[in-house]
Amino acid sequence: MTKRFFIARNSFYNIVGWILPAIVQILSVPYIVRNLGYDAYGVWSLVMAVMGYFAFLDMNMLRGGIRYLAEYDGKNDRDSANQVVSFGLLAYLAIGLVGMLIIAACVEPVFLKMLKIPDSLNDMARYTLYLAALGFFLLMTQTYLLSIPRALHRFDISNKIEILFQVGGTGAVVGLLLLGYGLLEIVVARIVANVICILAAHQSIKSVMPYYKFTPRIDKKIAKDISSYSLVSFAGRLGTSTTSYANTFIAGSLLGTSAVTLFTVPFLLVERIMNISSRLSMIIFPIASELGAQSRHEELIVIYMKMTKYVFIINLFL
């Protein structure tokens, strides 16, 4: 298959993976907010912000893993590709565990004291924040497993799983609200959805890497290359994450949870719309790594320039 085919197929699935969850979210958010209430939805938004903010602990190792997995697979170096995946899996399990413990330790002395939460929701907020700690561990595992098909140009697989997770998760939330359940049940449903997504993503590895076998033996050079490459792009990502989630915490600390809802809902919808450009630009990343490893620089330049033009036009339109 040609690189043009990979780009066309991956672009199609990335657009579908963007538009379906976006439509479902835009249609469902008013109903969810109305039935949960402004304060309860604000608590939920804070829980999601906690999980998102602590994701900086991964030091952007996802990009390093994608970059070197695409390179070694392009070279048909299966042993090194196995080591890359094994190293990433061990790293993200460790990151998830550390983040889970930190979040759980911060619930009482930090989050509950820092945030203006109504007394009637204080116990509920406590339970959901502890569940968020578990959710963070699952999110880290899920994020890494979904990156493996993307590194090997199988955005169709990763997007199908992501659509199932996002659309199915939103549908479960709406269904629980219709049945009269509340915030705690919604968070539990989200965790169950994470587990299902992890199982599906793990199963997908057999499709894209039939030769994969976990190995605890990781070459020091591979570990160093992934870590150093990831750290280079970490600073910019940390700044973006800090700005995005810090605004939510500031609103929750100074204005209360109902104000968090008024702040996060329009921000969430706009962010969902703008997400298409980043999804499309991500397609070029594993292709660039593979072509670079094969010294096909002229072909890479042509593909890069075309993708840059298309992404620029989309951003301009949005």
Short mmCIF file of N, CA and C in Angstrom, two decimals, residues 30-175:
data_model
loop_
_atom_site.label_atom_id
_atom_site.label_comp_id
_atom_site.label_asym_id
_atom_site.label_seq_id
_atom_site.Cartn_x
_atom_site.Cartn_y
_atom_site.Cartn_z
N PRO A 30 -26.26 19.78 26.86
CA PRO A 30 -27.36 20.51 27.51
C PRO A 30 -28.24 19.61 28.39
N TYR A 31 -28.51 18.40 27.90
CA TYR A 31 -29.34 17.47 28.68
C TYR A 31 -28.62 17.05 29.96
N ILE A 32 -27.32 16.74 29.84
CA ILE A 32 -26.55 16.29 31.01
C ILE A 32 -26.46 17.39 32.06
N VAL A 33 -26.18 18.63 31.62
CA VAL A 33 -26.07 19.75 32.56
C VAL A 33 -27.41 20.01 33.25
N ARG A 34 -28.47 19.98 32.48
CA ARG A 34 -29.80 20.26 33.03
C ARG A 34 -30.21 19.23 34.08
N ASN A 35 -29.86 17.96 33.85
CA ASN A 35 -30.29 16.90 34.76
C ASN A 35 -29.33 16.72 35.95
N LEU A 36 -28.06 16.96 35.72
CA LEU A 36 -27.12 16.87 36.84
C LEU A 36 -27.19 18.10 37.72
N GLY A 37 -27.41 19.26 37.11
CA GLY A 37 -27.36 20.52 37.84
C GLY A 37 -26.00 21.17 37.65
N TYR A 38 -25.96 22.49 37.79
CA TYR A 38 -24.72 23.22 37.54
C TYR A 38 -23.59 22.82 38.50
N ASP A 39 -23.93 22.65 39.77
CA ASP A 39 -22.88 22.33 40.74
C ASP A 39 -22.34 20.92 40.53
N ALA A 40 -23.22 19.94 40.32
CA ALA A 40 -22.76 18.56 40.13
C ALA A 40 -21.95 18.42 38.85
N TYR A 41 -22.40 19.10 37.78
CA TYR A 41 -21.63 19.05 36.54
C TYR A 41 -20.28 19.74 36.73
N GLY A 42 -20.25 20.80 37.54
CA GLY A 42 -18.99 21.47 37.86
C GLY A 42 -18.03 20.54 38.57
N VAL A 43 -18.54 19.73 39.50
CA VAL A 43 -17.70 18.75 40.20
C VAL A 43 -17.14 17.75 39.19
N TRP A 44 -18.00 17.28 38.29
CA TRP A 44 -17.57 16.34 37.25
C TRP A 44 -16.46 16.96 36.39
N SER A 45 -16.63 18.22 36.02
CA SER A 45 -15.63 18.91 35.21
C SER A 45 -14.30 19.01 35.97
N LEU A 46 -14.38 19.26 37.27
CA LEU A 46 -13.16 19.33 38.08
C LEU A 46 -12.47 17.97 38.16
N VAL A 47 -13.27 16.91 38.26
CA VAL A 47 -12.71 15.56 38.29
C VAL A 47 -11.96 15.28 36.99
N MET A 48 -12.57 15.64 35.86
CA MET A 48 -11.92 15.44 34.56
C MET A 48 -10.67 16.31 34.44
N ALA A 49 -10.71 17.51 35.02
CA ALA A 49 -9.54 18.40 34.99
C ALA A 49 -8.40 17.83 35.81
N VAL A 50 -8.72 17.22 36.95
CA VAL A 50 -7.69 16.59 37.78
C VAL A 50 -7.00 15.48 36.99
N MET A 51 -7.79 14.63 36.33
CA MET A 51 -7.22 13.54 35.54
C MET A 51 -6.39 14.09 34.39
N GLY A 52 -6.88 15.14 33.75
CA GLY A 52 -6.16 15.72 32.62
C GLY A 52 -4.88 16.41 33.03
N TYR A 53 -4.92 17.14 34.15
CA TYR A 53 -3.75 17.89 34.58
C TYR A 53 -2.60 16.97 34.96
N PHE A 54 -2.91 15.89 35.69
CA PHE A 54 -1.84 15.00 36.13
C PHE A 54 -1.29 14.14 34.99
N ALA A 55 -1.90 14.25 33.81
CA ALA A 55 -1.36 13.53 32.65
C ALA A 55 0.01 14.06 32.25
N PHE A 56 0.40 15.24 32.78
CA PHE A 56 1.73 15.77 32.46
C PHE A 56 2.84 14.86 32.99
N LEU A 57 2.49 13.96 33.92
CA LEU A 57 3.48 13.05 34.48
C LEU A 57 4.10 12.13 33.42
N ASP A 58 3.40 11.95 32.30
CA ASP A 58 3.95 11.06 31.27
C ASP A 58 5.12 11.67 30.52
N MET A 59 5.38 12.99 30.74
CA MET A 59 6.51 13.69 30.11
C MET A 59 6.51 13.53 28.59
N ASN A 60 5.29 13.39 28.05
CA ASN A 60 5.11 13.29 26.59
C ASN A 60 5.81 12.07 25.99
N MET A 61 5.93 11.01 26.78
CA MET A 61 6.61 9.80 26.29
C MET A 61 5.83 9.12 25.18
N LEU A 62 4.56 9.49 25.03
CA LEU A 62 3.75 8.91 23.96
C LEU A 62 4.36 9.20 22.60
N ARG A 63 4.81 10.44 22.40
CA ARG A 63 5.41 10.81 21.11
C ARG A 63 6.71 10.05 20.86
N GLY A 64 7.51 9.89 21.90
CA GLY A 64 8.74 9.13 21.74
C GLY A 64 8.46 7.68 21.35
N GLY A 65 7.44 7.10 21.98
CA GLY A 65 7.09 5.72 21.66
C GLY A 65 6.60 5.58 20.23
N ILE A 66 5.73 6.49 19.79
CA ILE A 66 5.21 6.45 18.42
C ILE A 66 6.35 6.62 17.42
N ARG A 67 7.21 7.59 17.72
CA ARG A 67 8.31 7.90 16.80
C ARG A 67 9.21 6.69 16.56
N TYR A 68 9.64 6.02 17.65
CA TYR A 68 10.59 4.92 17.50
C TYR A 68 9.92 3.61 17.11
N LEU A 69 8.67 3.40 17.49
CA LEU A 69 7.96 2.21 17.02
C LEU A 69 7.77 2.27 15.51
N ALA A 70 7.37 3.44 14.99
CA ALA A 70 7.23 3.60 13.54
C ALA A 70 8.55 3.39 12.83
N GLU A 71 9.63 3.90 13.42
CA GLU A 71 10.96 3.76 12.80
C GLU A 71 11.40 2.30 12.75
N TYR A 72 11.33 1.61 13.88
CA TYR A 72 11.82 0.23 13.91
C TYR A 72 10.92 -0.71 13.11
N ASP A 73 9.63 -0.44 13.10
CA ASP A 73 8.74 -1.26 12.28
C ASP A 73 9.04 -1.03 10.80
N GLY A 74 9.33 0.23 10.44
CA GLY A 74 9.70 0.53 9.05
C GLY A 74 10.98 -0.16 8.64
N LYS A 75 11.90 -0.36 9.57
CA LYS A 75 13.16 -1.07 9.30
C LYS A 75 13.00 -2.58 9.41
N ASN A 76 11.81 -3.03 9.81
CA ASN A 76 11.53 -4.45 10.03
C ASN A 76 12.39 -5.02 11.16
N ASP A 77 12.73 -4.16 12.12
CA ASP A 77 13.50 -4.57 13.30
C ASP A 77 12.51 -4.92 14.41
N ARG A 78 12.06 -6.15 14.39
CA ARG A 78 10.97 -6.56 15.28
C ARG A 78 11.40 -6.63 16.74
N ASP A 79 12.62 -7.01 16.99
CA ASP A 79 13.10 -7.08 18.38
C ASP A 79 13.08 -5.70 19.02
N SER A 80 13.58 -4.69 18.30
CA SER A 80 13.59 -3.32 18.83
C SER A 80 12.17 -2.79 18.98
N ALA A 81 11.28 -3.12 18.02
CA ALA A 81 9.88 -2.68 18.10
C ALA A 81 9.21 -3.27 19.34
N ASN A 82 9.49 -4.54 19.63
CA ASN A 82 8.96 -5.17 20.84
C ASN A 82 9.45 -4.46 22.10
N GLN A 83 10.71 -4.07 22.10
CA GLN A 83 11.28 -3.39 23.26
C GLN A 83 10.65 -2.01 23.45
N VAL A 84 10.39 -1.31 22.34
CA VAL A 84 9.75 0.00 22.43
C VAL A 84 8.37 -0.11 23.07
N VAL A 85 7.56 -1.06 22.61
CA VAL A 85 6.21 -1.23 23.15
C VAL A 85 6.28 -1.67 24.61
N SER A 86 7.17 -2.59 24.94
CA SER A 86 7.30 -3.08 26.31
C SER A 86 7.75 -1.96 27.25
N PHE A 87 8.72 -1.17 26.79
CA PHE A 87 9.20 -0.05 27.61
C PHE A 87 8.08 0.96 27.85
N GLY A 88 7.33 1.28 26.80
CA GLY A 88 6.23 2.24 26.94
C GLY A 88 5.15 1.73 27.88
N LEU A 89 4.82 0.44 27.77
CA LEU A 89 3.79 -0.13 28.63
C LEU A 89 4.22 -0.09 30.09
N LEU A 90 5.47 -0.48 30.37
CA LEU A 90 5.97 -0.43 31.74
C LEU A 90 5.98 1.01 32.27
N ALA A 91 6.41 1.94 31.42
CA ALA A 91 6.49 3.35 31.82
C ALA A 91 5.11 3.90 32.15
N TYR A 92 4.12 3.60 31.30
CA TYR A 92 2.79 4.16 31.53
C TYR A 92 2.06 3.50 32.69
N LEU A 93 2.34 2.24 32.93
CA LEU A 93 1.78 1.60 34.13
C LEU A 93 2.37 2.25 35.39
N ALA A 94 3.66 2.53 35.36
CA ALA A 94 4.31 3.19 36.51
C ALA A 94 3.79 4.61 36.68
N ILE A 95 3.67 5.35 35.57
CA ILE A 95 3.15 6.72 35.63
C ILE A 95 1.72 6.73 36.16
N GLY A 96 0.91 5.79 35.67
CA GLY A 96 -0.48 5.70 36.13
C GLY A 96 -0.57 5.41 37.61
N LEU A 97 0.30 4.52 38.10
CA LEU A 97 0.29 4.17 39.52
C LEU A 97 0.72 5.36 40.38
N VAL A 98 1.79 6.04 39.97
CA VAL A 98 2.26 7.21 40.73
C VAL A 98 1.19 8.30 40.75
N GLY A 99 0.61 8.58 39.59
CA GLY A 99 -0.43 9.60 39.52
C GLY A 99 -1.64 9.26 40.35
N MET A 100 -2.02 7.98 40.36
CA MET A 100 -3.17 7.53 41.15
C MET A 100 -2.93 7.78 42.64
N LEU A 101 -1.72 7.46 43.10
CA LEU A 101 -1.40 7.65 44.51
C LEU A 101 -1.36 9.13 44.88
N ILE A 102 -0.82 9.96 43.99
CA ILE A 102 -0.74 11.41 44.26
C ILE A 102 -2.13 12.02 44.32
N ILE A 103 -2.97 11.68 43.36
CA ILE A 103 -4.34 12.22 43.33
C ILE A 103 -5.10 11.81 44.60
N ALA A 104 -5.00 10.52 44.95
CA ALA A 104 -5.70 10.03 46.15
C ALA A 104 -5.20 10.74 47.40
N ALA A 105 -3.89 11.00 47.47
CA ALA A 105 -3.32 11.66 48.64
C ALA A 105 -3.73 13.13 48.73
N CYS A 106 -4.07 13.74 47.60
CA CYS A 106 -4.42 15.16 47.56
C CYS A 106 -5.91 15.45 47.76
N VAL A 107 -6.74 14.41 47.79
CA VAL A 107 -8.19 14.63 47.85
C VAL A 107 -8.59 15.45 49.08
N GLU A 108 -8.22 14.98 50.26
CA GLU A 108 -8.64 15.64 51.50
C GLU A 108 -7.87 16.94 51.77
N PRO A 109 -6.53 16.92 51.76
CA PRO A 109 -5.81 18.14 52.16
C PRO A 109 -5.75 19.23 51.11
N VAL A 110 -5.99 18.89 49.83
CA VAL A 110 -5.83 19.89 48.76
C VAL A 110 -7.14 20.18 48.06
N PHE A 111 -7.69 19.20 47.35
CA PHE A 111 -8.83 19.45 46.47
C PHE A 111 -10.08 19.89 47.24
N LEU A 112 -10.44 19.16 48.29
CA LEU A 112 -11.66 19.49 49.02
C LEU A 112 -11.54 20.82 49.78
N LYS A 113 -10.33 21.18 50.18
CA LYS A 113 -10.14 22.46 50.88
C LYS A 113 -9.98 23.63 49.90
N MET A 114 -9.40 23.35 48.74
CA MET A 114 -9.12 24.41 47.78
C MET A 114 -10.37 24.83 47.00
N LEU A 115 -11.23 23.85 46.69
CA LEU A 115 -12.38 24.11 45.81
C LEU A 115 -13.62 24.49 46.62
N LYS A 116 -14.42 25.40 46.06
CA LYS A 116 -15.67 25.80 46.68
C LYS A 116 -16.78 24.84 46.24
N ILE A 117 -16.98 23.82 47.05
CA ILE A 117 -17.98 22.80 46.74
C ILE A 117 -19.13 22.93 47.73
N PRO A 118 -20.38 22.96 47.26
CA PRO A 118 -21.53 23.05 48.18
C PRO A 118 -21.51 21.91 49.20
N ASP A 119 -21.94 22.20 50.42
CA ASP A 119 -21.93 21.19 51.48
C ASP A 119 -22.71 19.94 51.09
N SER A 120 -23.80 20.13 50.34
CA SER A 120 -24.63 19.00 49.94
C SER A 120 -23.91 18.04 48.99
N LEU A 121 -22.86 18.53 48.32
CA LEU A 121 -22.13 17.70 47.36
C LEU A 121 -20.74 17.32 47.86
N ASN A 122 -20.43 17.67 49.10
CA ASN A 122 -19.07 17.46 49.60
C ASN A 122 -18.70 15.98 49.63
N ASP A 123 -19.58 15.13 50.17
CA ASP A 123 -19.29 13.70 50.21
C ASP A 123 -19.22 13.10 48.81
N MET A 124 -20.14 13.53 47.95
CA MET A 124 -20.14 13.05 46.58
C MET A 124 -18.86 13.43 45.87
N ALA A 125 -18.39 14.66 46.10
CA ALA A 125 -17.15 15.11 45.48
C ALA A 125 -15.96 14.28 45.97
N ARG A 126 -15.98 13.95 47.25
CA ARG A 126 -14.89 13.14 47.83
C ARG A 126 -14.83 11.78 47.13
N TYR A 127 -15.97 11.12 47.01
CA TYR A 127 -16.00 9.80 46.38
C TYR A 127 -15.55 9.87 44.92
N THR A 128 -16.05 10.87 44.20
CA THR A 128 -15.73 10.97 42.77
C THR A 128 -14.25 11.30 42.56
N LEU A 129 -13.66 12.08 43.46
CA LEU A 129 -12.23 12.39 43.33
C LEU A 129 -11.37 11.16 43.59
N TYR A 130 -11.77 10.33 44.55
CA TYR A 130 -11.04 9.08 44.76
C TYR A 130 -11.19 8.16 43.55
N LEU A 131 -12.37 8.14 42.96
CA LEU A 131 -12.56 7.36 41.75
C LEU A 131 -11.73 7.93 40.60
N ALA A 132 -11.55 9.25 40.60
CA ALA A 132 -10.72 9.88 39.57
C ALA A 132 -9.29 9.38 39.63
N ALA A 133 -8.81 9.06 40.84
CA ALA A 133 -7.46 8.52 40.98
C ALA A 133 -7.34 7.20 40.23
N LEU A 134 -8.33 6.32 40.42
CA LEU A 134 -8.35 5.06 39.67
C LEU A 134 -8.51 5.33 38.18
N GLY A 135 -9.38 6.29 37.86
CA GLY A 135 -9.60 6.64 36.46
C GLY A 135 -8.34 7.12 35.77
N PHE A 136 -7.48 7.82 36.51
CA PHE A 136 -6.22 8.30 35.93
C PHE A 136 -5.33 7.13 35.54
N PHE A 137 -5.23 6.13 36.41
CA PHE A 137 -4.42 4.96 36.11
C PHE A 137 -4.93 4.27 34.83
N LEU A 138 -6.24 4.12 34.73
CA LEU A 138 -6.82 3.47 33.56
C LEU A 138 -6.63 4.33 32.31
N LEU A 139 -6.75 5.66 32.47
CA LEU A 139 -6.58 6.56 31.33
C LEU A 139 -5.18 6.49 30.76
N MET A 140 -4.17 6.43 31.61
CA MET A 140 -2.79 6.33 31.14
C MET A 140 -2.58 5.03 30.35
N THR A 141 -3.10 3.94 30.87
CA THR A 141 -2.97 2.65 30.18
C THR A 141 -3.68 2.69 28.84
N GLN A 142 -4.89 3.23 28.84
CA GLN A 142 -5.68 3.32 27.62
C GLN A 142 -4.99 4.20 26.57
N THR A 143 -4.49 5.34 27.00
CA THR A 143 -3.84 6.27 26.08
C THR A 143 -2.65 5.62 25.39
N TYR A 144 -1.86 4.89 26.15
CA TYR A 144 -0.69 4.27 25.55
C TYR A 144 -1.07 3.15 24.58
N LEU A 145 -2.00 2.30 24.97
CA LEU A 145 -2.38 1.18 24.10
C LEU A 145 -2.97 1.67 22.78
N LEU A 146 -3.73 2.78 22.83
CA LEU A 146 -4.32 3.32 21.59
C LEU A 146 -3.27 3.95 20.68
N SER A 147 -2.11 4.30 21.24
CA SER A 147 -1.06 4.91 20.41
C SER A 147 -0.36 3.89 19.52
N ILE A 148 -0.43 2.61 19.87
CA ILE A 148 0.31 1.59 19.12
C ILE A 148 -0.24 1.43 17.70
N PRO A 149 -1.57 1.28 17.50
CA PRO A 149 -2.07 1.23 16.11
C PRO A 149 -1.75 2.50 15.32
N ARG A 150 -1.77 3.67 15.98
CA ARG A 150 -1.47 4.91 15.29
C ARG A 150 -0.03 4.95 14.80
N ALA A 151 0.88 4.43 15.61
CA ALA A 151 2.29 4.41 15.21
C ALA A 151 2.50 3.55 13.97
N LEU A 152 1.62 2.58 13.76
CA LEU A 152 1.76 1.65 12.63
C LEU A 152 0.74 1.97 11.53
N HIS A 153 0.30 3.22 11.47
CA HIS A 153 -0.59 3.73 10.41
C HIS A 153 -1.99 3.12 10.45
N ARG A 154 -2.41 2.57 11.58
CA ARG A 154 -3.74 1.97 11.67
C ARG A 154 -4.65 2.86 12.52
N PHE A 155 -4.84 4.08 12.02
CA PHE A 155 -5.75 5.01 12.69
C PHE A 155 -7.19 4.51 12.61
N ASP A 156 -7.48 3.64 11.65
CA ASP A 156 -8.83 3.08 11.55
C ASP A 156 -9.16 2.28 12.80
N ILE A 157 -8.19 1.48 13.27
CA ILE A 157 -8.43 0.66 14.47
C ILE A 157 -8.56 1.54 15.71
N SER A 158 -7.61 2.46 15.91
CA SER A 158 -7.64 3.30 17.11
C SER A 158 -8.89 4.18 17.14
N ASN A 159 -9.32 4.68 15.98
CA ASN A 159 -10.50 5.54 15.95
C ASN A 159 -11.80 4.77 16.18
N LYS A 160 -11.87 3.54 15.70
CA LYS A 160 -13.06 2.72 15.97
C LYS A 160 -13.21 2.49 17.47
N ILE A 161 -12.09 2.17 18.12
CA ILE A 161 -12.13 1.95 19.58
C ILE A 161 -12.47 3.24 20.30
N GLU A 162 -11.88 4.35 19.85
CA GLU A 162 -12.13 5.64 20.48
C GLU A 162 -13.59 6.07 20.32
N ILE A 163 -14.15 5.84 19.14
CA ILE A 163 -15.56 6.17 18.91
C ILE A 163 -16.45 5.35 19.84
N LEU A 164 -16.15 4.05 19.93
CA LEU A 164 -16.92 3.18 20.83
C LEU A 164 -16.86 3.70 22.26
N PHE A 165 -15.66 4.11 22.70
CA PHE A 165 -15.48 4.60 24.06
C PHE A 165 -16.22 5.91 24.30
N GLN A 166 -16.05 6.88 23.41
CA GLN A 166 -16.62 8.21 23.62
C GLN A 166 -18.13 8.22 23.41
N VAL A 167 -18.58 7.67 22.29
CA VAL A 167 -20.02 7.67 22.02
C VAL A 167 -20.74 6.76 23.00
N GLY A 168 -20.17 5.57 23.24
CA GLY A 168 -20.79 4.64 24.18
C GLY A 168 -20.80 5.20 25.59
N GLY A 169 -19.70 5.87 25.99
CA GLY A 169 -19.64 6.47 27.33
C GLY A 169 -20.67 7.57 27.50
N THR A 170 -20.81 8.43 26.49
CA THR A 170 -21.81 9.50 26.56
C THR A 170 -23.22 8.93 26.59
N GLY A 171 -23.45 7.89 25.78
CA GLY A 171 -24.76 7.24 25.79
C GLY A 171 -25.09 6.64 27.14
N ALA A 172 -24.07 6.06 27.80
CA ALA A 172 -24.27 5.48 29.13
C ALA A 172 -24.64 6.56 30.14
N VAL A 173 -23.98 7.73 30.04
CA VAL A 173 -24.29 8.85 30.94
C VAL A 173 -25.74 9.29 30.77
N VAL A 174 -26.15 9.48 29.53
CA VAL A 174 -27.53 9.90 29.27
C VAL A 174 -28.52 8.85 29.77
N GLY A 175 -28.19 7.57 29.53
CA GLY A 175 -29.07 6.50 30.00
C GLY A 175 -29.20 6.45 31.51
#
